[in-house]
Amino acid sequence: MAIFALGIGVSAFLLFWLEPLIGQIVLPLFGGTPAVWATVLVFFQGTLLLGYLYGHASVTRLGPRQGAALHVALAVAALAWLVLQPGNSEPIEAGALPATLDVLRVLALRVGPPVFVLTATTPMMSAWYVARRRGTTGRDPYGLYALSNAASLGALLAYPFLIGPTVGLSSQLSLWTAGFAVLSGIFAVAAMVVWRASRASHARPRPGRQEAIAPLIGSATETPEDTDHRDIGWKRRGRWLLLASIPAGLLAAVTNFIAVDLIAAPLLWIGPLVLYLASFIVAFSERGRRWVPGAVLLAPAVVTLLWVPIGSAGGWPLIPLIAIEWGAFAIIATALHGRLAQDRPRPQRLTEFYLVQSVGGVSGGAFVGVLAPSLFPGIWEYPILLAGALAALALTASRPIPGSPSAPISRSARRRLNFSPFFVGARMRVGPYVAVAAVVVAIMAAEQSVALEVAVRWILFGGLILLVGAQPRFLAVATALALAIATLVIPAPALLRDRSFFGVTEVIRSSEEQVTV
């Protein structure tokens, strides 16, 4: 277990050390716009998908022995790529391609091969661990995924406070290359462990009839979750895809909302990414899972807290609004990733689970970073994802018990016009929402914000939806309608609206008959 945990931890640390490092190198080439960071996220999520696809194919087609040898060879080739390429970015400066494609091109030429190797490490080494302990008891291999995200979180926090301020970019590149060389050695040692375990399993006597059919009927150490979920159909894969794509899209959307609409500050994008990784740690660790039901319970309130400022974002106090954005995103990501972790398959299918999850991650990131700027004239992807979060929780909820907040309304109740099922559990939904909203209103009143009256109206409107939102699907539909009104109907018509890689430009006529850009 130790060598696999070490390899996964080191690879995750290097990956999330490289992400802000290469972002700092690429950012000046493209004007420093927040869209560059969104594209960097798309690159890493897309490479993660390719790495997980390769890992799944290696485990299922080649087996642990050949797969381990191939991974070591690829790591050595990626190390050679790092050592032999030019030491500066002059030969691969921004070119004539569209900005998004050019950012992806620069990243692929600069760090594509090593990132590909790093992204494949967690599913592959987890599968090696499962193969090595086959027929024996051991720790849940999904705990290695929590370890991977913990190491990623450590690198992300170390960069702005320790690595970045004390080490120059060129020295960081050299240190990072040395760390990748050490990781290649860890891969070689892990491959030797896999080879020895495989040779020992081939040397054992052939199993009897009962031993031979044990893998088919399940071992004595399997949990009910393992035996109940042997068959993986497209419906279940669709749930994984949905639960992974919404948080990934919100990661980019929240980051863009803060960096574009609120404040342009260095390294502010780290906050949402830290919370995104922490939600995986909570969801996939044994101790952290106890927090998931609370996150699911608070999700309707925090989603509403996120969409209410859309109708009056300009007048909200900056620091409380950023705190709401970060805190609400953390709860939503934990709720959705918690549902994802609860539906994980038996360990023998973990590479497929990770692959589908990575498809969801890259889909959500690409929706915000690539598709939305081309499809939407305004920032429509953010409200779409907020409504999608409630829809995902509604569609993946377990079968409700009669009388619970999510229990369907019976026909007899509908005939009697009994609306009480809509109000069940209102205190738990509205209470946290009112507490936070009251603090924000008090701050706006103290600052004599010009948007106070508008903000109060939206807060009351959001509270009303929460009050009658005991039915998850009704809450999702009502929220979607409210967001459509806030996004498409209420905003003043613009004389000109244009959206590009660098943001949204609007020309509007103010009440004083002045044209404002």
PDB file of C-alpha atoms in Angstrom, residues 243-484:
ATOM      1  CA  LEU A 243     -22.677  14.692 -10.700  1.00  0.00           C
ATOM      2  CA  ALA A 244     -19.124  15.316 -11.937  1.00  0.00           C
ATOM      3  CA  SER A 245     -19.872  17.913 -14.620  1.00  0.00           C
ATOM      4  CA  ILE A 246     -21.892  20.392 -12.536  1.00  0.00           C
ATOM      5  CA  PRO A 247     -19.196  21.055  -9.877  1.00  0.00           C
ATOM      6  CA  ALA A 248     -16.482  21.276 -12.554  1.00  0.00           C
ATOM      7  CA  GLY A 249     -18.520  23.827 -14.477  1.00  0.00           C
ATOM      8  CA  LEU A 250     -19.314  25.801 -11.323  1.00  0.00           C
ATOM      9  CA  LEU A 251     -15.602  25.873 -10.474  1.00  0.00           C
ATOM     10  CA  ALA A 252     -14.897  27.854 -13.643  1.00  0.00           C
ATOM     11  CA  ALA A 253     -18.130  29.877 -13.455  1.00  0.00           C
ATOM     12  CA  VAL A 254     -17.616  31.018  -9.851  1.00  0.00           C
ATOM     13  CA  THR A 255     -13.998  31.892 -10.617  1.00  0.00           C
ATOM     14  CA  ASN A 256     -15.028  33.959 -13.645  1.00  0.00           C
ATOM     15  CA  PHE A 257     -17.830  35.691 -11.729  1.00  0.00           C
ATOM     16  CA  ILE A 258     -15.433  36.782  -8.987  1.00  0.00           C
ATOM     17  CA  ALA A 259     -12.530  37.718 -11.248  1.00  0.00           C
ATOM     18  CA  VAL A 260     -14.555  39.462 -13.986  1.00  0.00           C
ATOM     19  CA  ASP A 261     -17.617  40.949 -12.277  1.00  0.00           C
ATOM     20  CA  LEU A 262     -16.317  41.607  -8.762  1.00  0.00           C
ATOM     21  CA  ILE A 263     -12.569  42.132  -8.434  1.00  0.00           C
ATOM     22  CA  ALA A 264      -9.397  41.460 -10.397  1.00  0.00           C
ATOM     23  CA  ALA A 265      -6.857  40.284  -7.817  1.00  0.00           C
ATOM     24  CA  PRO A 266      -3.856  37.956  -8.186  1.00  0.00           C
ATOM     25  CA  LEU A 267      -4.301  34.308  -7.189  1.00  0.00           C
ATOM     26  CA  LEU A 268      -7.953  34.856  -6.259  1.00  0.00           C
ATOM     27  CA  TRP A 269      -8.792  31.861  -8.429  1.00  0.00           C
ATOM     28  CA  ILE A 270      -7.079  29.548  -5.939  1.00  0.00           C
ATOM     29  CA  GLY A 271     -10.002  29.770  -3.487  1.00  0.00           C
ATOM     30  CA  PRO A 272     -12.603  27.943  -5.604  1.00  0.00           C
ATOM     31  CA  LEU A 273     -10.073  25.329  -6.697  1.00  0.00           C
ATOM     32  CA  VAL A 274      -9.094  24.645  -3.073  1.00  0.00           C
ATOM     33  CA  LEU A 275     -12.755  24.147  -2.180  1.00  0.00           C
ATOM     34  CA  TYR A 276     -13.279  21.917  -5.216  1.00  0.00           C
ATOM     35  CA  LEU A 277     -10.451  19.604  -4.151  1.00  0.00           C
ATOM     36  CA  ALA A 278     -11.580  19.657  -0.514  1.00  0.00           C
ATOM     37  CA  SER A 279     -15.039  18.470  -1.579  1.00  0.00           C
ATOM     38  CA  PHE A 280     -13.463  15.359  -3.135  1.00  0.00           C
ATOM     39  CA  ILE A 281     -11.531  14.687   0.069  1.00  0.00           C
ATOM     40  CA  VAL A 282     -14.706  14.934   2.126  1.00  0.00           C
ATOM     41  CA  ALA A 283     -16.730  12.774  -0.267  1.00  0.00           C
ATOM     42  CA  PHE A 284     -14.214   9.942  -0.726  1.00  0.00           C
ATOM     43  CA  SER A 285     -12.718   9.670   2.770  1.00  0.00           C
ATOM     44  CA  GLU A 286     -14.320   7.531   5.452  1.00  0.00           C
ATOM     45  CA  ARG A 287     -14.417  10.304   8.027  1.00  0.00           C
ATOM     46  CA  GLY A 288     -15.432  13.021   5.602  1.00  0.00           C
ATOM     47  CA  ARG A 289     -18.536  11.238   4.328  1.00  0.00           C
ATOM     48  CA  ARG A 290     -20.428  12.094   7.503  1.00  0.00           C
ATOM     49  CA  TRP A 291     -20.568  15.722   6.308  1.00  0.00           C
ATOM     50  CA  VAL A 292     -22.272  14.900   3.015  1.00  0.00           C
ATOM     51  CA  PRO A 293     -25.884  14.679   4.353  1.00  0.00           C
ATOM     52  CA  GLY A 294     -25.513  18.137   5.889  1.00  0.00           C
ATOM     53  CA  ALA A 295     -24.233  19.538   2.594  1.00  0.00           C
ATOM     54  CA  VAL A 296     -27.189  18.014   0.734  1.00  0.00           C
ATOM     55  CA  LEU A 297     -29.564  19.533   3.297  1.00  0.00           C
ATOM     56  CA  LEU A 298     -28.034  23.014   2.917  1.00  0.00           C
ATOM     57  CA  ALA A 299     -27.703  22.878  -0.868  1.00  0.00           C
ATOM     58  CA  PRO A 300     -31.079  24.522  -1.726  1.00  0.00           C
ATOM     59  CA  ALA A 301     -30.355  27.484   0.554  1.00  0.00           C
ATOM     60  CA  VAL A 302     -26.831  28.067  -0.739  1.00  0.00           C
ATOM     61  CA  VAL A 303     -27.863  27.708  -4.384  1.00  0.00           C
ATOM     62  CA  THR A 304     -30.422  30.438  -3.765  1.00  0.00           C
ATOM     63  CA  LEU A 305     -27.784  32.579  -2.058  1.00  0.00           C
ATOM     64  CA  LEU A 306     -25.689  32.230  -5.205  1.00  0.00           C
ATOM     65  CA  TRP A 307     -28.367  33.194  -7.707  1.00  0.00           C
ATOM     66  CA  VAL A 308     -29.999  36.044  -5.765  1.00  0.00           C
ATOM     67  CA  PRO A 309     -27.076  38.498  -6.369  1.00  0.00           C
ATOM     68  CA  ILE A 310     -27.375  37.950 -10.139  1.00  0.00           C
ATOM     69  CA  GLY A 311     -30.266  40.403 -10.119  1.00  0.00           C
ATOM     70  CA  SER A 312     -28.291  43.045  -8.157  1.00  0.00           C
ATOM     71  CA  ALA A 313     -24.614  42.026  -8.072  1.00  0.00           C
ATOM     72  CA  GLY A 314     -23.330  45.577  -8.542  1.00  0.00           C
ATOM     73  CA  GLY A 315     -24.665  46.777  -5.213  1.00  0.00           C
ATOM     74  CA  TRP A 316     -23.608  43.922  -2.952  1.00  0.00           C
ATOM     75  CA  PRO A 317     -20.697  44.402  -0.526  1.00  0.00           C
ATOM     76  CA  LEU A 318     -17.575  42.826  -1.995  1.00  0.00           C
ATOM     77  CA  ILE A 319     -16.127  40.738   0.832  1.00  0.00           C
ATOM     78  CA  PRO A 320     -19.445  39.204   1.999  1.00  0.00           C
ATOM     79  CA  LEU A 321     -20.321  38.398  -1.604  1.00  0.00           C
ATOM     80  CA  ILE A 322     -16.998  36.611  -2.174  1.00  0.00           C
ATOM     81  CA  ALA A 323     -17.508  34.720   1.094  1.00  0.00           C
ATOM     82  CA  ILE A 324     -20.992  33.660  -0.057  1.00  0.00           C
ATOM     83  CA  GLU A 325     -19.648  32.572  -3.446  1.00  0.00           C
ATOM     84  CA  TRP A 326     -16.874  30.461  -1.932  1.00  0.00           C
ATOM     85  CA  GLY A 327     -18.898  28.985   0.920  1.00  0.00           C
ATOM     86  CA  ALA A 328     -21.908  28.135  -1.220  1.00  0.00           C
ATOM     87  CA  PHE A 329     -19.742  26.574  -3.919  1.00  0.00           C
ATOM     88  CA  ALA A 330     -18.019  24.412  -1.294  1.00  0.00           C
ATOM     89  CA  ILE A 331     -21.355  23.083  -0.019  1.00  0.00           C
ATOM     90  CA  ILE A 332     -22.743  22.415  -3.511  1.00  0.00           C
ATOM     91  CA  ALA A 333     -19.574  20.623  -4.626  1.00  0.00           C
ATOM     92  CA  THR A 334     -19.554  18.522  -1.450  1.00  0.00           C
ATOM     93  CA  ALA A 335     -23.213  17.566  -1.897  1.00  0.00           C
ATOM     94  CA  LEU A 336     -22.781  16.522  -5.534  1.00  0.00           C
ATOM     95  CA  HIS A 337     -19.439  14.775  -5.060  1.00  0.00           C
ATOM     96  CA  GLY A 338     -20.888  13.064  -1.993  1.00  0.00           C
ATOM     97  CA  ARG A 339     -23.694  11.645  -4.116  1.00  0.00           C
ATOM     98  CA  LEU A 340     -21.058  10.590  -6.645  1.00  0.00           C
ATOM     99  CA  ALA A 341     -18.987   8.793  -4.012  1.00  0.00           C
ATOM    100  CA  GLN A 342     -22.056   7.030  -2.614  1.00  0.00           C
ATOM    101  CA  ASP A 343     -22.681   5.520  -6.049  1.00  0.00           C
ATOM    102  CA  ARG A 344     -19.107   4.299  -6.593  1.00  0.00           C
ATOM    103  CA  PRO A 345     -18.822   0.739  -7.977  1.00  0.00           C
ATOM    104  CA  ARG A 346     -16.828  -2.196  -6.630  1.00  0.00           C
ATOM    105  CA  PRO A 347     -13.029  -1.688  -6.801  1.00  0.00           C
ATOM    106  CA  GLN A 348     -12.609  -3.861  -9.899  1.00  0.00           C
ATOM    107  CA  ARG A 349     -14.534  -1.209 -11.876  1.00  0.00           C
ATOM    108  CA  LEU A 350     -12.848   1.866 -10.430  1.00  0.00           C
ATOM    109  CA  THR A 351     -10.971   2.827 -13.614  1.00  0.00           C
ATOM    110  CA  GLU A 352     -14.266   2.987 -15.503  1.00  0.00           C
ATOM    111  CA  PHE A 353     -15.760   5.066 -12.691  1.00  0.00           C
ATOM    112  CA  TYR A 354     -12.830   7.492 -12.820  1.00  0.00           C
ATOM    113  CA  LEU A 355     -13.032   7.654 -16.612  1.00  0.00           C
ATOM    114  CA  VAL A 356     -16.718   8.613 -16.650  1.00  0.00           C
ATOM    115  CA  GLN A 357     -16.078  11.084 -13.853  1.00  0.00           C
ATOM    116  CA  SER A 358     -13.289  12.719 -15.867  1.00  0.00           C
ATOM    117  CA  VAL A 359     -15.617  12.982 -18.885  1.00  0.00           C
ATOM    118  CA  GLY A 360     -17.998  14.916 -16.651  1.00  0.00           C
ATOM    119  CA  GLY A 361     -15.200  17.130 -15.377  1.00  0.00           C
ATOM    120  CA  VAL A 362     -13.947  18.102 -18.810  1.00  0.00           C
ATOM    121  CA  SER A 363     -17.533  18.572 -20.060  1.00  0.00           C
ATOM    122  CA  GLY A 364     -18.330  21.038 -17.284  1.00  0.00           C
ATOM    123  CA  GLY A 365     -15.068  22.932 -17.717  1.00  0.00           C
ATOM    124  CA  ALA A 366     -15.363  23.069 -21.502  1.00  0.00           C
ATOM    125  CA  PHE A 367     -18.959  24.285 -21.245  1.00  0.00           C
ATOM    126  CA  VAL A 368     -17.807  27.351 -19.305  1.00  0.00           C
ATOM    127  CA  GLY A 369     -14.359  27.900 -20.778  1.00  0.00           C
ATOM    128  CA  VAL A 370     -14.914  27.063 -24.466  1.00  0.00           C
ATOM    129  CA  LEU A 371     -18.585  26.719 -25.457  1.00  0.00           C
ATOM    130  CA  ALA A 372     -20.274  29.461 -23.406  1.00  0.00           C
ATOM    131  CA  PRO A 373     -18.196  32.380 -24.791  1.00  0.00           C
ATOM    132  CA  SER A 374     -19.100  31.235 -28.298  1.00  0.00           C
ATOM    133  CA  LEU A 375     -22.761  30.377 -27.713  1.00  0.00           C
ATOM    134  CA  PHE A 376     -24.063  32.970 -25.233  1.00  0.00           C
ATOM    135  CA  PRO A 377     -23.999  36.774 -25.572  1.00  0.00           C
ATOM    136  CA  GLY A 378     -23.967  37.108 -21.782  1.00  0.00           C
ATOM    137  CA  ILE A 379     -22.863  35.134 -18.720  1.00  0.00           C
ATOM    138  CA  TRP A 380     -25.675  32.616 -18.994  1.00  0.00           C
ATOM    139  CA  GLU A 381     -23.665  29.543 -18.062  1.00  0.00           C
ATOM    140  CA  TYR A 382     -23.583  30.454 -14.368  1.00  0.00           C
ATOM    141  CA  PRO A 383     -27.383  30.438 -13.808  1.00  0.00           C
ATOM    142  CA  ILE A 384     -27.694  27.342 -15.993  1.00  0.00           C
ATOM    143  CA  LEU A 385     -25.255  25.472 -13.769  1.00  0.00           C
ATOM    144  CA  LEU A 386     -26.978  26.640 -10.578  1.00  0.00           C
ATOM    145  CA  ALA A 387     -30.307  25.294 -11.797  1.00  0.00           C
ATOM    146  CA  GLY A 388     -28.459  22.174 -12.947  1.00  0.00           C
ATOM    147  CA  ALA A 389     -27.091  21.608  -9.443  1.00  0.00           C
ATOM    148  CA  LEU A 390     -30.593  21.427  -7.986  1.00  0.00           C
ATOM    149  CA  ALA A 391     -31.719  19.237 -10.870  1.00  0.00           C
ATOM    150  CA  ALA A 392     -28.797  16.857 -10.270  1.00  0.00           C
ATOM    151  CA  LEU A 393     -29.663  16.539  -6.588  1.00  0.00           C
ATOM    152  CA  ALA A 394     -33.315  15.934  -7.444  1.00  0.00           C
ATOM    153  CA  LEU A 395     -32.575  13.303 -10.088  1.00  0.00           C
ATOM    154  CA  THR A 396     -30.065  11.393  -7.951  1.00  0.00           C
ATOM    155  CA  ALA A 397     -32.024  11.432  -4.695  1.00  0.00           C
ATOM    156  CA  SER A 398     -32.784   8.074  -3.142  1.00  0.00           C
ATOM    157  CA  ARG A 399     -36.352   6.847  -3.044  1.00  0.00           C
ATOM    158  CA  PRO A 400     -38.144   9.080  -0.492  1.00  0.00           C
ATOM    159  CA  ILE A 401     -40.155   7.711   2.373  1.00  0.00           C
ATOM    160  CA  PRO A 402     -43.794   8.836   2.811  1.00  0.00           C
ATOM    161  CA  GLY A 403     -44.025  12.147   4.631  1.00  0.00           C
ATOM    162  CA  SER A 404     -40.418  13.156   3.935  1.00  0.00           C
ATOM    163  CA  PRO A 405     -39.649  16.534   2.283  1.00  0.00           C
ATOM    164  CA  SER A 406     -38.947  14.871  -1.078  1.00  0.00           C
ATOM    165  CA  ALA A 407     -41.857  12.434  -1.035  1.00  0.00           C
ATOM    166  CA  PRO A 408     -44.159  12.803  -4.055  1.00  0.00           C
ATOM    167  CA  ILE A 409     -47.607  14.302  -3.594  1.00  0.00           C
ATOM    168  CA  SER A 410     -50.350  11.694  -3.723  1.00  0.00           C
ATOM    169  CA  ARG A 411     -53.324  12.035  -6.056  1.00  0.00           C
ATOM    170  CA  SER A 412     -55.740  12.396  -3.151  1.00  0.00           C
ATOM    171  CA  ALA A 413     -53.658  15.249  -1.755  1.00  0.00           C
ATOM    172  CA  ARG A 414     -53.707  16.981  -5.113  1.00  0.00           C
ATOM    173  CA  ARG A 415     -57.494  16.632  -5.283  1.00  0.00           C
ATOM    174  CA  ARG A 416     -57.783  18.280  -1.852  1.00  0.00           C
ATOM    175  CA  LEU A 417     -55.384  21.067  -2.891  1.00  0.00           C
ATOM    176  CA  ASN A 418     -53.171  20.105  -0.008  1.00  0.00           C
ATOM    177  CA  PHE A 419     -50.039  22.226  -0.355  1.00  0.00           C
ATOM    178  CA  SER A 420     -48.473  21.146   2.927  1.00  0.00           C
ATOM    179  CA  PRO A 421     -45.950  18.793   1.230  1.00  0.00           C
ATOM    180  CA  PHE A 422     -44.357  21.857  -0.355  1.00  0.00           C
ATOM    181  CA  PHE A 423     -43.631  23.366   3.077  1.00  0.00           C
ATOM    182  CA  VAL A 424     -42.168  20.299   4.824  1.00  0.00           C
ATOM    183  CA  GLY A 425     -38.735  21.086   6.273  1.00  0.00           C
ATOM    184  CA  ALA A 426     -39.024  24.786   5.442  1.00  0.00           C
ATOM    185  CA  ARG A 427     -37.180  25.769   8.614  1.00  0.00           C
ATOM    186  CA  MET A 428     -34.032  23.910   7.568  1.00  0.00           C
ATOM    187  CA  ARG A 429     -34.097  25.481   4.108  1.00  0.00           C
ATOM    188  CA  VAL A 430     -35.069  29.028   4.965  1.00  0.00           C
ATOM    189  CA  GLY A 431     -33.285  29.379   8.319  1.00  0.00           C
ATOM    190  CA  PRO A 432     -29.644  29.443   7.063  1.00  0.00           C
ATOM    191  CA  TYR A 433     -30.688  31.525   4.071  1.00  0.00           C
ATOM    192  CA  VAL A 434     -32.336  34.192   6.230  1.00  0.00           C
ATOM    193  CA  ALA A 435     -29.374  34.306   8.631  1.00  0.00           C
ATOM    194  CA  VAL A 436     -26.857  35.032   5.862  1.00  0.00           C
ATOM    195  CA  ALA A 437     -29.183  37.363   3.939  1.00  0.00           C
ATOM    196  CA  ALA A 438     -29.856  39.423   7.076  1.00  0.00           C
ATOM    197  CA  VAL A 439     -26.120  40.024   7.556  1.00  0.00           C
ATOM    198  CA  VAL A 440     -25.732  41.101   3.937  1.00  0.00           C
ATOM    199  CA  VAL A 441     -28.726  43.462   4.112  1.00  0.00           C
ATOM    200  CA  ALA A 442     -27.364  45.006   7.322  1.00  0.00           C
ATOM    201  CA  ILE A 443     -23.998  45.654   5.675  1.00  0.00           C
ATOM    202  CA  MET A 444     -25.651  47.138   2.589  1.00  0.00           C
ATOM    203  CA  ALA A 445     -27.797  49.395   4.786  1.00  0.00           C
ATOM    204  CA  ALA A 446     -24.736  50.542   6.734  1.00  0.00           C
ATOM    205  CA  GLU A 447     -22.928  51.340   3.473  1.00  0.00           C
ATOM    206  CA  GLN A 448     -26.066  53.035   2.074  1.00  0.00           C
ATOM    207  CA  SER A 449     -25.881  50.884  -1.028  1.00  0.00           C
ATOM    208  CA  VAL A 450     -27.929  52.197  -3.949  1.00  0.00           C
ATOM    209  CA  ALA A 451     -28.973  48.618  -4.769  1.00  0.00           C
ATOM    210  CA  LEU A 452     -30.367  47.865  -1.299  1.00  0.00           C
ATOM    211  CA  GLU A 453     -34.010  48.026  -2.321  1.00  0.00           C
ATOM    212  CA  VAL A 454     -33.489  45.825  -5.371  1.00  0.00           C
ATOM    213  CA  ALA A 455     -31.418  43.350  -3.363  1.00  0.00           C
ATOM    214  CA  VAL A 456     -34.118  43.053  -0.680  1.00  0.00           C
ATOM    215  CA  ARG A 457     -36.706  42.260  -3.346  1.00  0.00           C
ATOM    216  CA  TRP A 458     -34.567  39.492  -4.806  1.00  0.00           C
ATOM    217  CA  ILE A 459     -33.797  38.117  -1.340  1.00  0.00           C
ATOM    218  CA  LEU A 460     -37.513  37.949  -0.519  1.00  0.00           C
ATOM    219  CA  PHE A 461     -38.232  36.309  -3.869  1.00  0.00           C
ATOM    220  CA  GLY A 462     -35.533  33.687  -3.268  1.00  0.00           C
ATOM    221  CA  GLY A 463     -36.821  33.049   0.249  1.00  0.00           C
ATOM    222  CA  LEU A 464     -40.338  32.505  -1.075  1.00  0.00           C
ATOM    223  CA  ILE A 465     -39.102  29.861  -3.520  1.00  0.00           C
ATOM    224  CA  LEU A 466     -37.215  28.135  -0.713  1.00  0.00           C
ATOM    225  CA  LEU A 467     -40.259  28.271   1.554  1.00  0.00           C
ATOM    226  CA  VAL A 468     -42.310  26.140  -0.845  1.00  0.00           C
ATOM    227  CA  GLY A 469     -39.362  24.128  -2.159  1.00  0.00           C
ATOM    228  CA  ALA A 470     -39.707  20.857  -0.262  1.00  0.00           C
ATOM    229  CA  GLN A 471     -40.196  18.962  -3.543  1.00  0.00           C
ATOM    230  CA  PRO A 472     -36.700  18.800  -5.121  1.00  0.00           C
ATOM    231  CA  ARG A 473     -37.923  18.776  -8.719  1.00  0.00           C
ATOM    232  CA  PHE A 474     -40.333  21.643  -8.121  1.00  0.00           C
ATOM    233  CA  LEU A 475     -37.508  23.610  -6.482  1.00  0.00           C
ATOM    234  CA  ALA A 476     -35.230  22.994  -9.466  1.00  0.00           C
ATOM    235  CA  VAL A 477     -37.899  24.105 -11.970  1.00  0.00           C
ATOM    236  CA  ALA A 478     -38.907  27.172  -9.922  1.00  0.00           C
ATOM    237  CA  THR A 479     -35.261  28.207  -9.549  1.00  0.00           C
ATOM    238  CA  ALA A 480     -34.685  27.785 -13.278  1.00  0.00           C
ATOM    239  CA  LEU A 481     -37.650  30.057 -14.032  1.00  0.00           C
ATOM    240  CA  ALA A 482     -36.430  32.676 -11.556  1.00  0.00           C
ATOM    241  CA  LEU A 483     -32.964  32.597 -13.106  1.00  0.00           C
ATOM    242  CA  ALA A 484     -34.414  32.918 -16.596  1.00  0.00           C
TER     243      ALA A 484
END
